[in-house]
Amino acid sequence: SYRLSSNLIMTADSTSARIIETSIDPLGRWTTHTFLGKRGQQIVLICAYQVCQLTNENRGRKQSLTAYAQQRSLLGQDDRGNIEPRKAFMSDLTDFLRTGQHNQQDIILVGDFNETLSPEIEGLSKLCSELSLCDLLFQHTGLDNFSTYTRGSQRIDFCFCSDRISEACLQCCYEPFLAPGNKGDHR
């Protein structure tokens, strides 16, 4: 059956030879590549999309055409229709990542989460706290007061990772909006 997803991971050149597994969340919310690193260490790269919060502003749109509506429908087909799609996303993603950590895999989680990191331990903040994931770009740049979406004013796109990945990272950045090759509305 067809599942709409806005996630894509492309791996090229010699790195593609290190892929040992790929997967797609059954509801289309994330895509993964698992790489075999040095000394047999596995690294899971997850590209995720969390639907926007349903607000009064976007309630008037043709709701049957939104990603939120699709997620609600798919959850209903799985007998989980009583769960709000964003709560189901966080719960399911946390379970998926916990399984990877239980299997001694390092994690790199990138995505459009349509939420900011909050000082309260909920949503993304709770996920990072429970799984000991760090905000890679903040840790390396010290910057967090900027927009990652052209029509927004805050960061809603993130890269979280295991400590071992952060320690191994030499450089990282957000590209500027409309950088060569970036035709999207996120960076």
JSON list of C-alpha atoms in Angstrom, two decimals:
[
{"chain": "A", "resi": 1, "resn": "SER", "atom": "CA", "xyz": [0.00, 0.00, 0.00]},
{"chain": "A", "resi": 2, "resn": "TYR", "atom": "CA", "xyz": [1.10, 3.57, -0.70]},
{"chain": "A", "resi": 3, "resn": "ARG", "atom": "CA", "xyz": [2.56, 5.66, 2.12]},
{"chain": "A", "resi": 4, "resn": "LEU", "atom": "CA", "xyz": [3.43, 9.29, 1.54]},
{"chain": "A", "resi": 5, "resn": "SER", "atom": "CA", "xyz": [6.85, 10.15, 2.90]},
{"chain": "A", "resi": 6, "resn": "SER", "atom": "CA", "xyz": [9.02, 13.23, 2.62]},
{"chain": "A", "resi": 7, "resn": "ASN", "atom": "CA", "xyz": [12.17, 11.40, 3.70]},
{"chain": "A", "resi": 8, "resn": "LEU", "atom": "CA", "xyz": [15.05, 10.48, 1.50]},
{"chain": "A", "resi": 9, "resn": "ILE", "atom": "CA", "xyz": [18.52, 9.25, 2.28]},
{"chain": "A", "resi": 10, "resn": "MET", "atom": "CA", "xyz": [21.06, 8.99, -0.51]},
{"chain": "A", "resi": 11, "resn": "THR", "atom": "CA", "xyz": [24.41, 7.38, 0.00]},
{"chain": "A", "resi": 12, "resn": "ALA", "atom": "CA", "xyz": [27.07, 7.62, -2.69]},
{"chain": "A", "resi": 13, "resn": "ASP", "atom": "CA", "xyz": [30.50, 6.40, -3.64]},
{"chain": "A", "resi": 14, "resn": "SER", "atom": "CA", "xyz": [32.47, 4.21, -1.21]},
{"chain": "A", "resi": 15, "resn": "THR", "atom": "CA", "xyz": [30.11, 4.92, 1.71]},
{"chain": "A", "resi": 16, "resn": "SER", "atom": "CA", "xyz": [27.34, 2.98, -0.07]},
{"chain": "A", "resi": 17, "resn": "ALA", "atom": "CA", "xyz": [29.44, -0.20, 0.22]},
{"chain": "A", "resi": 18, "resn": "ARG", "atom": "CA", "xyz": [29.12, 0.10, 4.02]},
{"chain": "A", "resi": 19, "resn": "ILE", "atom": "CA", "xyz": [25.28, -0.09, 4.00]},
{"chain": "A", "resi": 20, "resn": "ILE", "atom": "CA", "xyz": [24.15, -3.33, 5.63]},
{"chain": "A", "resi": 21, "resn": "GLU", "atom": "CA", "xyz": [20.46, -2.54, 5.99]},
{"chain": "A", "resi": 22, "resn": "THR", "atom": "CA", "xyz": [17.85, -0.01, 4.89]},
{"chain": "A", "resi": 23, "resn": "SER", "atom": "CA", "xyz": [14.36, 0.44, 6.24]},
{"chain": "A", "resi": 24, "resn": "ILE", "atom": "CA", "xyz": [11.28, 2.64, 6.02]},
{"chain": "A", "resi": 25, "resn": "ASP", "atom": "CA", "xyz": [8.90, 3.18, 8.90]},
{"chain": "A", "resi": 26, "resn": "PRO", "atom": "CA", "xyz": [5.60, 1.42, 8.07]},
{"chain": "A", "resi": 27, "resn": "LEU", "atom": "CA", "xyz": [3.79, 4.79, 8.27]},
{"chain": "A", "resi": 28, "resn": "GLY", "atom": "CA", "xyz": [6.40, 6.61, 6.17]},
{"chain": "A", "resi": 29, "resn": "ARG", "atom": "CA", "xyz": [7.65, 8.84, 9.00]},
{"chain": "A", "resi": 30, "resn": "TRP", "atom": "CA", "xyz": [11.33, 7.94, 8.73]},
{"chain": "A", "resi": 31, "resn": "THR", "atom": "CA", "xyz": [13.85, 6.20, 6.52]},
{"chain": "A", "resi": 32, "resn": "THR", "atom": "CA", "xyz": [17.06, 4.54, 7.69]},
{"chain": "A", "resi": 33, "resn": "HIS", "atom": "CA", "xyz": [20.43, 3.33, 6.49]},
{"chain": "A", "resi": 34, "resn": "THR", "atom": "CA", "xyz": [22.54, 1.16, 8.76]},
{"chain": "A", "resi": 35, "resn": "PHE", "atom": "CA", "xyz": [26.26, 1.32, 8.07]},
{"chain": "A", "resi": 36, "resn": "LEU", "atom": "CA", "xyz": [29.00, -1.05, 9.15]},
{"chain": "A", "resi": 37, "resn": "GLY", "atom": "CA", "xyz": [31.82, 1.06, 10.54]},
{"chain": "A", "resi": 38, "resn": "LYS", "atom": "CA", "xyz": [35.32, 0.28, 11.64]},
{"chain": "A", "resi": 39, "resn": "ARG", "atom": "CA", "xyz": [35.77, -2.59, 14.08]},
{"chain": "A", "resi": 40, "resn": "GLY", "atom": "CA", "xyz": [32.25, -3.80, 13.28]},
{"chain": "A", "resi": 41, "resn": "GLN", "atom": "CA", "xyz": [30.48, -0.84, 14.89]},
{"chain": "A", "resi": 42, "resn": "GLN", "atom": "CA", "xyz": [27.04, -0.19, 13.39]},
{"chain": "A", "resi": 43, "resn": "ILE", "atom": "CA", "xyz": [25.80, 3.35, 12.79]},
{"chain": "A", "resi": 44, "resn": "VAL", "atom": "CA", "xyz": [22.13, 3.98, 12.06]},
{"chain": "A", "resi": 45, "resn": "LEU", "atom": "CA", "xyz": [21.27, 7.13, 10.11]},
{"chain": "A", "resi": 46, "resn": "ILE", "atom": "CA", "xyz": [17.59, 8.08, 10.45]},
{"chain": "A", "resi": 47, "resn": "CYS", "atom": "CA", "xyz": [15.94, 10.80, 8.37]},
{"chain": "A", "resi": 48, "resn": "ALA", "atom": "CA", "xyz": [12.61, 11.69, 9.99]},
{"chain": "A", "resi": 49, "resn": "TYR", "atom": "CA", "xyz": [9.62, 13.93, 9.39]},
{"chain": "A", "resi": 50, "resn": "GLN", "atom": "CA", "xyz": [7.12, 14.78, 12.14]},
{"chain": "A", "resi": 51, "resn": "VAL", "atom": "CA", "xyz": [3.85, 16.25, 10.90]},
{"chain": "A", "resi": 52, "resn": "CYS", "atom": "CA", "xyz": [2.95, 19.82, 11.81]},
{"chain": "A", "resi": 53, "resn": "GLN", "atom": "CA", "xyz": [0.86, 20.53, 14.86]},
{"chain": "A", "resi": 54, "resn": "LEU", "atom": "CA", "xyz": [-2.84, 20.78, 14.01]},
{"chain": "A", "resi": 55, "resn": "THR", "atom": "CA", "xyz": [-3.78, 24.37, 14.85]},
{"chain": "A", "resi": 56, "resn": "ASN", "atom": "CA", "xyz": [-6.78, 26.61, 14.29]},
{"chain": "A", "resi": 57, "resn": "GLU", "atom": "CA", "xyz": [-4.81, 28.27, 11.48]},
{"chain": "A", "resi": 58, "resn": "ASN", "atom": "CA", "xyz": [-4.38, 25.08, 9.47]},
{"chain": "A", "resi": 59, "resn": "ARG", "atom": "CA", "xyz": [-7.71, 23.43, 10.39]},
{"chain": "A", "resi": 60, "resn": "GLY", "atom": "CA", "xyz": [-9.45, 25.21, 7.52]},
{"chain": "A", "resi": 61, "resn": "ARG", "atom": "CA", "xyz": [-7.30, 23.60, 4.83]},
{"chain": "A", "resi": 62, "resn": "LYS", "atom": "CA", "xyz": [-8.49, 20.51, 3.04]},
{"chain": "A", "resi": 63, "resn": "GLN", "atom": "CA", "xyz": [-7.61, 18.34, 5.98]},
{"chain": "A", "resi": 64, "resn": "SER", "atom": "CA", "xyz": [-7.92, 15.09, 4.07]},
{"chain": "A", "resi": 65, "resn": "LEU", "atom": "CA", "xyz": [-4.90, 16.19, 2.00]},
{"chain": "A", "resi": 66, "resn": "THR", "atom": "CA", "xyz": [-2.54, 16.99, 4.88]},
{"chain": "A", "resi": 67, "resn": "ALA", "atom": "CA", "xyz": [0.25, 14.75, 6.18]},
{"chain": "A", "resi": 68, "resn": "TYR", "atom": "CA", "xyz": [-1.41, 15.04, 9.62]},
{"chain": "A", "resi": 69, "resn": "ALA", "atom": "CA", "xyz": [-4.66, 13.60, 8.21]},
{"chain": "A", "resi": 70, "resn": "GLN", "atom": "CA", "xyz": [-2.81, 10.82, 6.47]},
{"chain": "A", "resi": 71, "resn": "GLN", "atom": "CA", "xyz": [-1.00, 9.89, 9.68]},
{"chain": "A", "resi": 72, "resn": "ARG", "atom": "CA", "xyz": [-4.29, 9.90, 11.61]},
{"chain": "A", "resi": 73, "resn": "SER", "atom": "CA", "xyz": [-5.85, 7.65, 8.97]},
{"chain": "A", "resi": 74, "resn": "LEU", "atom": "CA", "xyz": [-2.91, 5.22, 8.96]},
{"chain": "A", "resi": 75, "resn": "LEU", "atom": "CA", "xyz": [-2.91, 5.04, 12.74]},
{"chain": "A", "resi": 76, "resn": "GLY", "atom": "CA", "xyz": [-6.65, 4.25, 12.57]},
{"chain": "A", "resi": 77, "resn": "GLN", "atom": "CA", "xyz": [-5.96, 1.41, 10.13]},
{"chain": "A", "resi": 78, "resn": "ASP", "atom": "CA", "xyz": [-3.51, 0.02, 12.69]},
{"chain": "A", "resi": 79, "resn": "ASP", "atom": "CA", "xyz": [-6.17, 0.24, 15.45]},
{"chain": "A", "resi": 80, "resn": "ARG", "atom": "CA", "xyz": [-4.34, 3.23, 16.96]},
{"chain": "A", "resi": 81, "resn": "GLY", "atom": "CA", "xyz": [-6.77, 5.92, 15.80]},
{"chain": "A", "resi": 82, "resn": "ASN", "atom": "CA", "xyz": [-7.14, 7.31, 19.31]},
{"chain": "A", "resi": 83, "resn": "ILE", "atom": "CA", "xyz": [-3.47, 8.39, 19.37]},
{"chain": "A", "resi": 84, "resn": "GLU", "atom": "CA", "xyz": [-2.55, 11.88, 18.17]},
{"chain": "A", "resi": 85, "resn": "PRO", "atom": "CA", "xyz": [-0.06, 11.51, 15.25]},
{"chain": "A", "resi": 86, "resn": "ARG", "atom": "CA", "xyz": [2.70, 13.59, 16.85]},
{"chain": "A", "resi": 87, "resn": "LYS", "atom": "CA", "xyz": [2.52, 11.60, 20.10]},
{"chain": "A", "resi": 88, "resn": "ALA", "atom": "CA", "xyz": [2.58, 8.34, 18.12]},
{"chain": "A", "resi": 89, "resn": "PHE", "atom": "CA", "xyz": [5.61, 9.61, 16.17]},
{"chain": "A", "resi": 90, "resn": "MET", "atom": "CA", "xyz": [7.60, 10.39, 19.33]},
{"chain": "A", "resi": 91, "resn": "SER", "atom": "CA", "xyz": [6.61, 7.14, 21.02]},
{"chain": "A", "resi": 92, "resn": "ASP", "atom": "CA", "xyz": [7.36, 4.96, 18.00]},
{"chain": "A", "resi": 93, "resn": "LEU", "atom": "CA", "xyz": [10.62, 6.76, 17.15]},
{"chain": "A", "resi": 94, "resn": "THR", "atom": "CA", "xyz": [11.80, 6.48, 20.77]},
{"chain": "A", "resi": 95, "resn": "ASP", "atom": "CA", "xyz": [11.07, 2.73, 20.71]},
{"chain": "A", "resi": 96, "resn": "PHE", "atom": "CA", "xyz": [12.90, 2.34, 17.39]},
{"chain": "A", "resi": 97, "resn": "LEU", "atom": "CA", "xyz": [15.96, 4.23, 18.64]},
{"chain": "A", "resi": 98, "resn": "ARG", "atom": "CA", "xyz": [15.97, 2.36, 21.97]},
{"chain": "A", "resi": 99, "resn": "THR", "atom": "CA", "xyz": [16.11, -0.92, 20.06]},
{"chain": "A", "resi": 100, "resn": "GLY", "atom": "CA", "xyz": [19.12, 0.37, 18.11]},
{"chain": "A", "resi": 101, "resn": "GLN", "atom": "CA", "xyz": [20.88, 1.43, 21.28]},
{"chain": "A", "resi": 102, "resn": "HIS", "atom": "CA", "xyz": [20.08, -1.93, 22.90]},
{"chain": "A", "resi": 103, "resn": "ASN", "atom": "CA", "xyz": [21.83, -3.50, 19.90]},
{"chain": "A", "resi": 104, "resn": "GLN", "atom": "CA", "xyz": [24.90, -1.28, 20.57]},
{"chain": "A", "resi": 105, "resn": "GLN", "atom": "CA", "xyz": [24.26, 0.85, 17.45]},
{"chain": "A", "resi": 106, "resn": "ASP", "atom": "CA", "xyz": [25.34, 4.48, 17.29]},
{"chain": "A", "resi": 107, "resn": "ILE", "atom": "CA", "xyz": [22.58, 6.88, 16.23]},
{"chain": "A", "resi": 108, "resn": "ILE", "atom": "CA", "xyz": [22.45, 9.84, 13.85]},
{"chain": "A", "resi": 109, "resn": "LEU", "atom": "CA", "xyz": [18.93, 11.28, 13.75]},
{"chain": "A", "resi": 110, "resn": "VAL", "atom": "CA", "xyz": [18.25, 14.12, 11.31]},
{"chain": "A", "resi": 111, "resn": "GLY", "atom": "CA", "xyz": [14.91, 15.57, 10.43]},
{"chain": "A", "resi": 112, "resn": "ASP", "atom": "CA", "xyz": [12.23, 18.17, 10.09]},
{"chain": "A", "resi": 113, "resn": "PHE", "atom": "CA", "xyz": [10.58, 17.82, 13.48]},
{"chain": "A", "resi": 114, "resn": "ASN", "atom": "CA", "xyz": [8.23, 20.81, 13.25]},
{"chain": "A", "resi": 115, "resn": "GLU", "atom": "CA", "xyz": [8.99, 21.64, 16.87]},
{"chain": "A", "resi": 116, "resn": "THR", "atom": "CA", "xyz": [11.69, 23.38, 18.83]},
{"chain": "A", "resi": 117, "resn": "LEU", "atom": "CA", "xyz": [13.75, 22.06, 21.70]},
{"chain": "A", "resi": 118, "resn": "SER", "atom": "CA", "xyz": [11.97, 23.18, 24.81]},
{"chain": "A", "resi": 119, "resn": "PRO", "atom": "CA", "xyz": [13.24, 23.62, 28.35]},
{"chain": "A", "resi": 120, "resn": "GLU", "atom": "CA", "xyz": [10.41, 21.34, 29.50]},
{"chain": "A", "resi": 121, "resn": "ILE", "atom": "CA", "xyz": [11.17, 17.64, 29.19]},
{"chain": "A", "resi": 122, "resn": "GLU", "atom": "CA", "xyz": [8.64, 16.79, 26.48]},
{"chain": "A", "resi": 123, "resn": "GLY", "atom": "CA", "xyz": [8.68, 15.97, 22.78]},
{"chain": "A", "resi": 124, "resn": "LEU", "atom": "CA", "xyz": [12.16, 16.25, 21.27]},
{"chain": "A", "resi": 125, "resn": "SER", "atom": "CA", "xyz": [13.72, 17.32, 24.55]},
{"chain": "A", "resi": 126, "resn": "LYS", "atom": "CA", "xyz": [12.36, 14.20, 26.24]},
{"chain": "A", "resi": 127, "resn": "LEU", "atom": "CA", "xyz": [13.55, 11.96, 23.40]},
{"chain": "A", "resi": 128, "resn": "CYS", "atom": "CA", "xyz": [17.08, 13.41, 23.58]},
{"chain": "A", "resi": 129, "resn": "SER", "atom": "CA", "xyz": [17.15, 13.23, 27.37]},
{"chain": "A", "resi": 130, "resn": "GLU", "atom": "CA", "xyz": [15.89, 9.65, 27.61]},
{"chain": "A", "resi": 131, "resn": "LEU", "atom": "CA", "xyz": [18.23, 8.38, 24.88]},
{"chain": "A", "resi": 132, "resn": "SER", "atom": "CA", "xyz": [21.26, 10.55, 25.73]},
{"chain": "A", "resi": 133, "resn": "LEU", "atom": "CA", "xyz": [21.36, 12.10, 22.25]},
{"chain": "A", "resi": 134, "resn": "CYS", "atom": "CA", "xyz": [23.11, 15.42, 21.76]},
{"chain": "A", "resi": 135, "resn": "ASP", "atom": "CA", "xyz": [22.19, 18.32, 19.48]},
{"chain": "A", "resi": 136, "resn": "LEU", "atom": "CA", "xyz": [25.21, 17.97, 17.20]},
{"chain": "A", "resi": 137, "resn": "LEU", "atom": "CA", "xyz": [25.07, 21.36, 15.51]},
{"chain": "A", "resi": 138, "resn": "PHE", "atom": "CA", "xyz": [24.56, 23.27, 18.75]},
{"chain": "A", "resi": 139, "resn": "GLN", "atom": "CA", "xyz": [27.32, 21.31, 20.44]},
{"chain": "A", "resi": 140, "resn": "HIS", "atom": "CA", "xyz": [29.79, 22.15, 17.65]},
{"chain": "A", "resi": 141, "resn": "THR", "atom": "CA", "xyz": [28.70, 25.70, 16.77]},
{"chain": "A", "resi": 142, "resn": "GLY", "atom": "CA", "xyz": [27.16, 27.03, 20.00]},
{"chain": "A", "resi": 143, "resn": "LEU", "atom": "CA", "xyz": [24.41, 28.62, 17.90]},
{"chain": "A", "resi": 144, "resn": "ASP", "atom": "CA", "xyz": [20.71, 27.98, 18.40]},
{"chain": "A", "resi": 145, "resn": "ASN", "atom": "CA", "xyz": [18.91, 31.28, 17.84]},
{"chain": "A", "resi": 146, "resn": "PHE", "atom": "CA", "xyz": [18.14, 31.14, 14.12]},
{"chain": "A", "resi": 147, "resn": "SER", "atom": "CA", "xyz": [15.57, 29.77, 11.71]},
{"chain": "A", "resi": 148, "resn": "THR", "atom": "CA", "xyz": [15.84, 26.57, 9.72]},
{"chain": "A", "resi": 149, "resn": "TYR", "atom": "CA", "xyz": [12.61, 27.19, 7.81]},
{"chain": "A", "resi": 150, "resn": "THR", "atom": "CA", "xyz": [12.15, 30.18, 5.50]},
{"chain": "A", "resi": 151, "resn": "ARG", "atom": "CA", "xyz": [8.76, 31.16, 6.93]},
{"chain": "A", "resi": 152, "resn": "GLY", "atom": "CA", "xyz": [9.75, 30.47, 10.53]},
{"chain": "A", "resi": 153, "resn": "SER", "atom": "CA", "xyz": [11.81, 32.12, 13.22]},
{"chain": "A", "resi": 154, "resn": "GLN", "atom": "CA", "xyz": [13.20, 29.12, 15.12]},
{"chain": "A", "resi": 155, "resn": "ARG", "atom": "CA", "xyz": [15.06, 25.86, 14.58]},
{"chain": "A", "resi": 156, "resn": "ILE", "atom": "CA", "xyz": [12.73, 23.00, 13.71]},
{"chain": "A", "resi": 157, "resn": "ASP", "atom": "CA", "xyz": [15.31, 20.93, 11.81]},
{"chain": "A", "resi": 158, "resn": "PHE", "atom": "CA", "xyz": [17.93, 19.10, 13.85]},
{"chain": "A", "resi": 159, "resn": "CYS", "atom": "CA", "xyz": [20.71, 16.56, 13.89]},
{"chain": "A", "resi": 160, "resn": "PHE", "atom": "CA", "xyz": [20.88, 14.51, 17.09]},
{"chain": "A", "resi": 161, "resn": "CYS", "atom": "CA", "xyz": [23.44, 11.81, 17.69]},
{"chain": "A", "resi": 162, "resn": "SER", "atom": "CA", "xyz": [25.16, 9.47, 20.12]},
{"chain": "A", "resi": 163, "resn": "ASP", "atom": "CA", "xyz": [28.13, 10.81, 22.06]},
{"chain": "A", "resi": 164, "resn": "ARG", "atom": "CA", "xyz": [30.59, 8.67, 20.10]},
{"chain": "A", "resi": 165, "resn": "ILE", "atom": "CA", "xyz": [29.36, 10.21, 16.82]},
{"chain": "A", "resi": 166, "resn": "SER", "atom": "CA", "xyz": [29.62, 13.73, 18.24]},
{"chain": "A", "resi": 167, "resn": "GLU", "atom": "CA", "xyz": [33.18, 13.07, 19.43]},
{"chain": "A", "resi": 168, "resn": "ALA", "atom": "CA", "xyz": [34.15, 11.79, 15.97]},
{"chain": "A", "resi": 169, "resn": "CYS", "atom": "CA", "xyz": [32.57, 14.73, 14.12]},
{"chain": "A", "resi": 170, "resn": "LEU", "atom": "CA", "xyz": [35.15, 17.21, 12.87]},
{"chain": "A", "resi": 171, "resn": "GLN", "atom": "CA", "xyz": [32.83, 19.76, 11.19]},
{"chain": "A", "resi": 172, "resn": "CYS", "atom": "CA", "xyz": [29.14, 20.41, 10.76]},
{"chain": "A", "resi": 173, "resn": "CYS", "atom": "CA", "xyz": [26.89, 23.28, 9.71]},
{"chain": "A", "resi": 174, "resn": "TYR", "atom": "CA", "xyz": [23.52, 24.33, 8.40]},
{"chain": "A", "resi": 175, "resn": "GLU", "atom": "CA", "xyz": [23.73, 25.51, 4.81]},
{"chain": "A", "resi": 176, "resn": "PRO", "atom": "CA", "xyz": [22.29, 28.94, 4.06]},
{"chain": "A", "resi": 177, "resn": "PHE", "atom": "CA", "xyz": [18.83, 29.17, 2.55]},
{"chain": "A", "resi": 178, "resn": "LEU", "atom": "CA", "xyz": [18.94, 28.85, -1.24]},
{"chain": "A", "resi": 179, "resn": "ALA", "atom": "CA", "xyz": [22.53, 27.61, -1.21]},
{"chain": "A", "resi": 180, "resn": "PRO", "atom": "CA", "xyz": [23.57, 26.06, -4.53]},
{"chain": "A", "resi": 181, "resn": "GLY", "atom": "CA", "xyz": [21.70, 22.79, -4.86]},
{"chain": "A", "resi": 182, "resn": "ASN", "atom": "CA", "xyz": [19.22, 23.61, -2.07]},
{"chain": "A", "resi": 183, "resn": "LYS", "atom": "CA", "xyz": [15.94, 24.56, -3.66]},
{"chain": "A", "resi": 184, "resn": "GLY", "atom": "CA", "xyz": [13.83, 23.76, -0.59]},
{"chain": "A", "resi": 185, "resn": "ASP", "atom": "CA", "xyz": [12.40, 25.97, 2.14]},
{"chain": "A", "resi": 186, "resn": "HIS", "atom": "CA", "xyz": [14.49, 24.35, 4.89]},
{"chain": "A", "resi": 187, "resn": "ARG", "atom": "CA", "xyz": [18.20, 24.29, 5.51]}
]
